[in-house]
Tab-separated table of C-alpha atoms in Angstrom:
chain	number	residue	atom	x	y	z
A	1	MET	CA	21.482	14.699	-23.247
A	2	SER	CA	20.112	17.914	-23.833
A	3	ARG	CA	16.856	18.000	-26.116
A	4	ARG	CA	16.985	21.247	-27.828
A	5	PRO	CA	16.190	22.521	-31.193
A	6	VAL	CA	18.802	23.899	-33.681
A	7	ALA	CA	20.595	27.109	-32.857
A	8	LEU	CA	21.905	29.581	-35.454
A	9	ALA	CA	25.523	30.161	-34.811
A	10	VAL	CA	26.274	34.029	-34.350
A	11	SER	CA	28.971	35.810	-32.307
A	12	VAL	CA	28.527	34.201	-28.794
A	13	LEU	CA	30.525	37.395	-27.512
A	14	THR	CA	28.001	39.638	-28.974
A	15	VAL	CA	25.291	37.535	-27.208
A	16	LEU	CA	26.948	37.554	-23.849
A	17	THR	CA	27.662	41.241	-23.885
A	18	LEU	CA	23.894	41.736	-24.568
A	19	GLY	CA	22.859	39.767	-21.358
A	20	ALA	CA	24.992	39.208	-18.257
A	21	SER	CA	26.169	35.583	-18.038
A	22	ALA	CA	23.849	33.337	-16.185
A	23	CYS	CA	26.421	30.923	-15.548
A	24	SER	CA	28.492	32.719	-13.021
A	25	SER	CA	30.683	30.912	-10.481
A	26	SER	CA	28.561	32.148	-7.722
A	27	GLY	CA	25.848	29.774	-8.868
A	28	SER	CA	22.005	30.708	-9.095
A	29	SER	CA	20.390	33.653	-7.835
A	30	THR	CA	18.022	33.879	-5.049
A	31	GLY	CA	15.469	35.888	-6.724
A	32	SER	CA	16.001	38.864	-4.757
A	33	GLY	CA	18.897	41.076	-3.798
A	34	GLY	CA	19.208	43.108	-7.057
A	35	SER	CA	19.646	46.918	-7.086
A	36	GLY	CA	17.162	48.893	-4.819
A	37	GLY	CA	15.650	45.439	-3.882
A	38	ILE	CA	14.546	44.542	-7.308
A	39	PRO	CA	14.624	40.668	-7.499
A	40	THR	CA	17.414	39.227	-9.881
A	41	VAL	CA	16.539	36.213	-11.919
A	42	LYS	CA	19.042	34.280	-14.244
A	43	LEU	CA	17.638	32.970	-17.217
A	44	MET	CA	19.581	30.848	-19.956
A	45	VAL	CA	17.994	30.462	-23.514
A	46	GLY	CA	18.433	27.514	-25.647
A	47	GLY	CA	19.923	29.492	-28.531
A	48	ILE	CA	18.849	33.063	-27.852
A	49	ASP	CA	19.585	34.380	-31.643
A	50	LYS	CA	16.815	31.896	-33.032
A	51	GLN	CA	13.546	33.635	-34.084
A	52	ILE	CA	11.712	30.869	-32.095
A	53	TYR	CA	13.500	32.154	-28.919
A	54	LEU	CA	13.266	35.914	-29.750
A	55	PRO	CA	10.760	37.155	-27.064
A	56	TYR	CA	13.278	36.771	-24.231
A	57	GLN	CA	15.736	39.143	-25.650
A	58	LEU	CA	12.993	41.091	-27.388
A	59	ALA	CA	11.490	41.759	-23.570
A	60	GLN	CA	14.906	43.060	-22.666
A	61	ASN	CA	15.174	45.523	-25.459
A	62	LEU	CA	11.705	46.760	-25.081
A	63	GLY	CA	12.867	47.646	-21.273
A	64	PHE	CA	9.809	45.325	-19.967
A	65	TYR	CA	11.867	43.383	-17.301
A	66	LYS	CA	12.941	46.636	-15.973
A	67	LYS	CA	9.220	48.078	-16.169
A	68	TYR	CA	7.715	45.186	-14.239
A	69	GLY	CA	10.209	45.407	-11.653
A	70	VAL	CA	12.747	42.379	-12.222
A	71	ASP	CA	16.572	42.228	-13.243
A	72	VAL	CA	16.644	39.456	-15.816
A	73	GLN	CA	20.270	38.262	-16.625
A	74	LEU	CA	20.061	36.591	-19.831
A	75	SER	CA	22.568	34.071	-21.272
A	76	THR	CA	22.659	31.360	-24.154
A	77	GLU	CA	23.727	27.982	-24.250
A	78	GLN	CA	26.442	27.065	-26.706
A	79	ASP	CA	26.922	24.105	-29.206
A	80	GLY	CA	28.787	21.557	-27.177
A	81	GLY	CA	28.144	23.317	-23.759
A	82	VAL	CA	25.488	22.650	-20.877
A	83	GLY	CA	21.945	23.056	-22.282
A	84	ALA	CA	19.659	25.580	-20.749
A	85	GLU	CA	17.342	23.046	-18.940
A	86	ASP	CA	20.411	21.102	-17.534
A	87	ALA	CA	21.814	24.426	-16.350
A	88	MET	CA	18.409	25.168	-14.520
A	89	ILE	CA	18.155	21.953	-12.983
A	90	SER	CA	21.578	22.096	-11.738
A	91	GLY	CA	20.951	25.440	-10.050
A	92	GLN	CA	23.414	27.430	-12.225
A	93	VAL	CA	20.611	29.326	-13.399
A	94	ASP	CA	17.196	30.012	-11.937
A	95	MET	CA	14.924	29.436	-15.219
A	96	ALA	CA	15.480	28.246	-18.686
A	97	GLY	CA	14.060	29.506	-22.006
A	98	ALA	CA	13.478	25.916	-23.559
A	99	TRP	CA	10.899	23.779	-25.119
A	100	TYR	CA	7.699	22.754	-22.813
A	101	ASN	CA	8.452	18.948	-23.532
A	102	HIS	CA	11.446	18.983	-21.183
A	103	THR	CA	9.030	19.294	-18.201
A	104	ILE	CA	7.449	15.882	-19.411
A	105	ASP	CA	10.645	14.040	-19.906
A	106	LEU	CA	12.133	15.316	-16.494
A	107	GLN	CA	8.965	14.276	-14.822
A	108	ALA	CA	9.538	10.851	-16.264
A	109	LYS	CA	13.044	10.890	-14.655
A	110	GLY	CA	11.801	12.108	-11.209
A	111	LYS	CA	12.195	15.513	-11.271
A	112	ALA	CA	9.684	18.430	-10.748
A	113	ILE	CA	10.043	21.154	-13.474
A	114	GLU	CA	7.280	23.271	-14.434
A	115	ASP	CA	6.346	25.773	-17.329
A	116	VAL	CA	5.385	29.160	-16.007
A	117	VAL	CA	4.601	31.029	-19.195
A	118	GLN	CA	4.040	29.433	-22.925
A	119	LEU	CA	5.537	31.441	-25.717
A	120	SER	CA	4.629	29.529	-28.625
A	121	GLY	CA	2.084	26.837	-30.079
A	122	ALA	CA	4.337	25.243	-32.546
A	123	PRO	CA	8.126	24.105	-32.490
A	124	GLY	CA	9.238	26.752	-35.038
A	125	GLU	CA	10.854	23.934	-37.117
A	126	ARG	CA	10.927	22.842	-40.807
A	127	GLU	CA	12.215	19.703	-42.461
A	128	MET	CA	14.252	21.135	-45.177
A	129	CYS	CA	15.202	18.785	-47.777
A	130	THR	CA	17.183	18.683	-50.969
A	131	ALA	CA	15.330	18.469	-54.312
A	132	LYS	CA	17.323	15.095	-55.153
A	133	SER	CA	16.025	13.573	-51.625
A	134	GLY	CA	12.709	13.005	-53.055
A	135	VAL	CA	11.218	13.498	-49.574
A	136	ARG	CA	7.818	15.155	-49.653
A	137	SER	CA	6.605	13.510	-46.360
A	138	ALA	CA	7.845	11.521	-43.417
A	139	ALA	CA	6.632	8.529	-45.442
A	140	ASP	CA	9.769	9.045	-47.844
A	141	PHE	CA	12.216	8.852	-44.593
A	142	LYS	CA	13.106	5.100	-45.380
A	143	GLY	CA	16.662	4.650	-46.537
A	144	LYS	CA	17.478	8.272	-45.854
A	145	THR	CA	20.131	10.095	-43.632
A	146	LEU	CA	18.339	12.939	-41.696
A	147	GLY	CA	20.345	15.826	-39.925
A	148	VAL	CA	19.056	16.873	-36.295
A	149	THR	CA	20.750	19.150	-33.834
A	150	ASP	CA	22.209	16.430	-31.628
A	151	LEU	CA	20.932	12.842	-30.991
A	152	GLY	CA	18.325	13.102	-28.219
A	153	SER	CA	17.584	16.806	-29.020
A	154	GLY	CA	14.237	18.147	-29.411
A	155	THR	CA	14.555	17.779	-33.293
A	156	ASP	CA	15.631	14.253	-32.879
A	157	THR	CA	12.438	13.590	-31.046
A	158	LEU	CA	10.433	15.141	-33.445
A	159	THR	CA	11.922	13.484	-36.496
A	160	GLN	CA	11.266	10.032	-34.766
A	161	PHE	CA	7.919	11.002	-34.204
A	162	LEU	CA	7.014	12.014	-37.712
A	163	ALA	CA	8.354	8.768	-39.034
A	164	ALA	CA	6.495	6.632	-36.485
A	165	GLN	CA	3.284	8.503	-37.565
A	166	LYS	CA	4.072	7.256	-41.113
A	167	ASN	CA	4.795	3.814	-39.814
A	168	VAL	CA	8.570	4.222	-40.536
A	169	LYS	CA	10.758	2.270	-38.319
A	170	LEU	CA	13.841	3.761	-36.514
A	171	LYS	CA	15.968	1.045	-38.077
A	172	GLU	CA	14.664	2.017	-41.453
A	173	PHE	CA	16.513	5.430	-41.555
A	174	ASN	CA	19.614	7.222	-40.184
A	175	ARG	CA	20.011	10.160	-37.813
A	176	ILE	CA	23.079	12.366	-37.554
A	177	ALA	CA	23.824	15.282	-35.615
A	178	VAL	CA	24.771	18.203	-37.867
A	179	GLY	CA	24.562	21.075	-35.160
A	180	ALA	CA	23.760	24.503	-35.912
A	181	GLY	CA	23.549	27.179	-38.584
A	182	SER	CA	26.349	26.817	-41.201
A	183	THR	CA	27.210	23.298	-40.216
A	184	ALA	CA	23.469	22.406	-40.863
A	185	VAL	CA	23.625	24.026	-44.347
A	186	ALA	CA	26.866	22.305	-45.023
A	187	ALA	CA	25.431	19.037	-44.320
A	188	LEU	CA	22.901	19.398	-47.071
A	189	GLN	CA	25.402	21.110	-49.566
A	190	ASN	CA	27.878	18.233	-49.014
A	191	GLY	CA	25.428	15.537	-49.507
A	192	LYS	CA	25.946	14.365	-45.812
A	193	THR	CA	22.164	14.386	-45.307
A	194	ALA	CA	19.194	14.250	-47.311
A	195	CYS	CA	17.006	16.510	-44.853
A	196	VAL	CA	17.792	18.643	-41.727
A	197	MET	CA	15.111	19.718	-39.315
A	198	THR	CA	16.002	23.421	-38.446
A	199	THR	CA	14.544	26.819	-37.324
A	200	GLN	CA	14.512	30.262	-38.883
A	201	PRO	CA	16.533	32.293	-39.905
A	202	SER	CA	18.798	28.778	-41.034
A	203	VAL	CA	15.630	27.895	-43.390
A	204	ALA	CA	15.760	31.298	-44.849
A	205	ALA	CA	19.186	30.741	-45.717
A	206	MET	CA	18.842	27.265	-47.235
A	207	GLN	CA	16.226	28.494	-49.378
A	208	LYS	CA	17.999	31.377	-50.560
A	209	LYS	CA	21.186	29.378	-51.379
A	210	GLY	CA	18.958	27.052	-53.287
A	211	VAL	CA	20.265	24.309	-50.844
A	212	ALA	CA	16.795	22.778	-49.666
A	213	SER	CA	13.143	23.489	-49.446
A	214	SER	CA	10.574	22.882	-46.647
A	215	ALA	CA	8.940	19.474	-46.874
A	216	ILE	CA	7.181	19.493	-43.336
A	217	ASP	CA	6.086	22.511	-41.638
A	218	LEU	CA	6.255	22.644	-37.992
A	219	ALA	CA	7.012	26.341	-37.740
A	220	THR	CA	3.186	27.514	-37.349
A	221	THR	CA	0.506	26.694	-35.303
A	222	GLU	CA	-1.562	25.492	-38.201
A	223	GLY	CA	1.431	23.492	-39.617
A	224	ALA	CA	2.023	21.811	-36.231
A	225	LYS	CA	-1.627	20.836	-36.063
A	226	ALA	CA	-1.524	19.206	-39.385
A	227	ALA	CA	1.796	17.339	-38.863
A	228	LEU	CA	1.552	16.630	-35.146
A	229	GLY	CA	-2.042	16.094	-34.569
A	230	GLY	CA	-2.654	19.167	-32.545
A	231	THR	CA	-1.241	22.605	-31.132
A	232	TRP	CA	2.397	21.624	-29.997
A	233	PRO	CA	3.762	24.091	-27.193
A	234	ALA	CA	7.070	24.470	-27.599
A	235	ALA	CA	9.141	27.841	-26.508
A	236	SER	CA	8.453	28.658	-22.775
A	237	VAL	CA	10.187	29.352	-19.487
A	238	ILE	CA	10.745	26.549	-17.210
A	239	ALA	CA	12.056	26.050	-13.607
A	240	ARG	CA	12.394	23.749	-10.727
A	241	THR	CA	8.909	23.492	-9.010
A	242	ASP	CA	10.637	23.982	-5.689
A	243	TRP	CA	12.294	27.334	-6.969
A	244	VAL	CA	8.845	28.648	-8.366
A	245	ASN	CA	7.105	28.146	-5.090
A	246	ALA	CA	9.998	29.823	-3.141
A	247	HIS	CA	10.144	32.758	-5.595
A	248	LYS	CA	6.595	33.500	-6.627
A	249	ALA	CA	6.862	37.177	-6.696
A	250	ALA	CA	9.866	37.121	-8.818
A	251	VAL	CA	8.249	34.481	-11.101
A	252	GLN	CA	5.265	36.620	-11.636
A	253	LYS	CA	7.491	39.700	-12.557
A	254	VAL	CA	9.249	37.711	-15.189
A	255	VAL	CA	5.836	36.415	-16.617
A	256	ASP	CA	4.343	40.063	-16.470
A	257	ALA	CA	7.224	41.224	-18.705
A	258	LEU	CA	7.075	38.158	-21.071
A	259	VAL	CA	3.058	38.545	-21.361
A	260	ALA	CA	3.355	42.268	-22.433
A	261	THR	CA	6.007	41.033	-25.124
A	262	MET	CA	3.769	38.597	-26.319
A	263	HIS	CA	1.146	41.121	-26.805
A	264	TRP	CA	3.704	43.579	-28.197
A	265	ILE	CA	4.620	40.745	-30.891
A	266	SER	CA	0.995	40.227	-31.825
A	267	THR	CA	0.380	43.826	-32.436
A	268	HIS	CA	3.407	44.668	-34.449
A	269	SER	CA	5.041	43.711	-37.701
A	270	ALA	CA	8.050	41.559	-38.240
A	271	ALA	CA	10.038	44.613	-39.546
A	272	ASP	CA	9.105	46.356	-36.317
A	273	ILE	CA	10.346	43.264	-34.074
A	274	ALA	CA	13.492	42.906	-36.229
A	275	ASN	CA	14.244	46.632	-35.583
A	276	LYS	CA	14.207	46.019	-31.745
A	277	LEU	CA	16.568	43.104	-31.661
A	278	PRO	CA	20.365	43.071	-31.805
A	279	PRO	CA	21.809	43.509	-35.147
A	280	SER	CA	23.583	40.330	-35.177
A	281	PHE	CA	20.377	38.473	-34.478
A	282	VAL	CA	19.150	39.591	-37.804
A	283	SER	CA	22.092	40.049	-40.077
A	284	ASN	CA	24.787	37.893	-40.169
A	285	GLN	CA	26.847	35.326	-42.296
A	286	LEU	CA	23.736	33.395	-43.264
A	287	VAL	CA	21.059	35.912	-43.748
A	288	THR	CA	20.451	39.586	-44.453
A	289	LYS	CA	17.908	41.729	-42.326
A	290	ALA	CA	15.507	41.549	-45.378
A	291	ASP	CA	15.684	37.507	-45.305
A	292	TYR	CA	15.145	37.624	-41.452
A	293	ILE	CA	12.228	39.888	-41.751
A	294	LYS	CA	10.530	37.761	-44.566
A	295	ALA	CA	11.099	34.604	-42.667
A	296	LEU	CA	9.596	36.028	-39.267
A	297	SER	CA	6.544	37.139	-41.391
A	298	GLU	CA	6.000	33.891	-42.559
A	299	ASP	CA	6.377	32.018	-39.022
A	300	LYS	CA	5.340	34.713	-36.828
A	301	GLY	CA	2.044	32.877	-36.100
A	302	GLN	CA	3.930	30.316	-33.931
A	303	PHE	CA	3.908	32.863	-31.136
A	304	LEU	CA	0.760	32.842	-28.847
A	305	PRO	CA	-0.274	36.440	-27.875
A	306	ASP	CA	-1.133	35.843	-24.268
A	307	GLY	CA	1.546	33.313	-22.667
A	308	ILE	CA	-1.039	30.781	-21.748
A	309	MET	CA	-0.621	27.261	-22.218
A	310	PRO	CA	-3.268	26.189	-24.750
A	311	ALA	CA	-6.021	23.415	-24.163
A	312	GLY	CA	-4.811	20.258	-25.835
A	313	GLY	CA	-1.367	21.204	-26.230
A	314	PRO	CA	0.149	19.268	-23.445
A	315	LYS	CA	-1.662	16.057	-24.451
A	316	THR	CA	-0.141	16.356	-27.924
A	317	VAL	CA	3.483	16.962	-26.466
A	318	LEU	CA	2.864	13.842	-24.293
A	319	ALA	CA	1.757	11.822	-27.087
A	320	THR	CA	4.850	12.559	-28.941
A	321	GLU	CA	6.956	11.600	-25.973
A	322	GLU	CA	5.044	8.505	-25.504
A	323	LEU	CA	5.592	7.320	-29.204
A	324	VAL	CA	9.204	7.779	-29.096
A	325	GLY	CA	9.617	6.337	-25.669
A	326	HIS	CA	10.726	9.297	-23.674
A	327	ALA	CA	7.568	9.008	-21.253
A	328	THR	CA	4.427	7.150	-20.540
A	329	SER	CA	0.886	8.049	-19.805
A	330	SER	CA	1.651	8.065	-16.036
A	331	VAL	CA	2.972	11.539	-16.243
A	332	ASP	CA	0.649	14.017	-14.485
A	333	LEU	CA	0.480	16.741	-17.200
A	334	GLY	CA	-1.109	19.082	-14.447
A	335	LYS	CA	2.323	19.303	-12.719
A	336	THR	CA	4.443	20.203	-15.731
A	337	PHE	CA	2.782	23.731	-16.547
A	338	THR	CA	0.566	26.560	-14.814
A	339	ASN	CA	-1.283	29.273	-16.171
A	340	GLU	CA	-1.495	30.848	-12.702
A	341	PHE	CA	0.854	33.578	-13.570
A	342	ALA	CA	0.090	34.300	-17.120
A	343	ILE	CA	-3.629	34.711	-16.327
A	344	LYS	CA	-2.814	37.190	-13.585
A	345	ALA	CA	-0.371	38.947	-15.939
A	346	ASN	CA	-3.021	39.410	-18.604
A	347	LYS	CA	-5.738	40.405	-15.983
A	348	ALA	CA	-3.296	43.133	-14.514
A	349	GLN	CA	-2.227	44.477	-17.758
A	350	GLY	CA	-6.002	44.609	-19.028
A	351	PHE	CA	-5.477	42.330	-21.891
A	352	THR	CA	-8.384	40.217	-23.549
A	353	THR	CA	-7.032	36.590	-23.446
A	354	THR	CA	-7.718	34.627	-26.616
A	355	THR	CA	-5.854	31.465	-25.973
A	356	VAL	CA	-8.211	28.656	-24.274
A	357	PRO	CA	-6.174	27.691	-21.288
A	358	ALA	CA	-5.285	23.958	-20.738
A	359	GLY	CA	-6.992	22.270	-17.775
A	360	SER	CA	-5.196	20.168	-15.168
A	361	ASP	CA	-5.421	17.117	-17.467
A	362	GLY	CA	-3.748	19.013	-20.179
């Protein structure tokens, strides 16, 4: 089952019009053969309209993929459809815009997948709880029904981890799949769940409607450190190790574009960022553009400025996966990520890096 965070439901047609579909019947690209010899790379994102995943589309809208010499064909996974990481594993697409923890989960299942550029140091999630739930921390999960994207998703993993940290056993609370966006809001409104783990801008919609408030902050780097015990790298670009090794030039160009994007994000306001994104991402049935900008201003700290996997991050994620039974300490963290491409991109672009890079032991 795909382990991915919750997606805000917006017009799929709009999204797929913005980026060429990465799930064409012809299968995966070869990393070459684009117009004028420019490599073509197919990248599926685990919810391209979510704030936690905004860098992929922003890079396209800023013209950075083109600037750095690669034709990136973006697409997004849909609720009930194939997950971005699953599409990447099967070869339908070359890369996935997804959470880093998939590389650990998949290595435990015998698959060699690696993270080639790290975009965030936090999951970007919040545990949103109704006032009558009485939930102020994970210690209050006992006897409650909690909403997650899907059972087995990234939000499910984090929910279980938070409970375990407070010695709340799995049998002492219920988890149900509430889907994305408006369905997550409805689950709270209808009393189906006491809490829902979700991202911006769904968080902003829940707050504006008075449906729920944030009980646990996993949306910022500092919040993740407090709740999860350390930096918890999430949004990234992951790909099969064999594909990366066979297409290093194309991978470098994708990373060059995204590193430039991360520096652009770190030096521009939330309003500047929102103005460069598709209108349907920032203003829709759940939020206004003003809501979107306010939410991004609050949670912009989740994004890393240089695309480098931070020291200690992989160890924190592995500890999460171990506690919920998705992996063991036998995982070789050094094979789940590489800073090679991001370090080279920063050097070539003349950027001074501020993230302390993780070593081979995470």
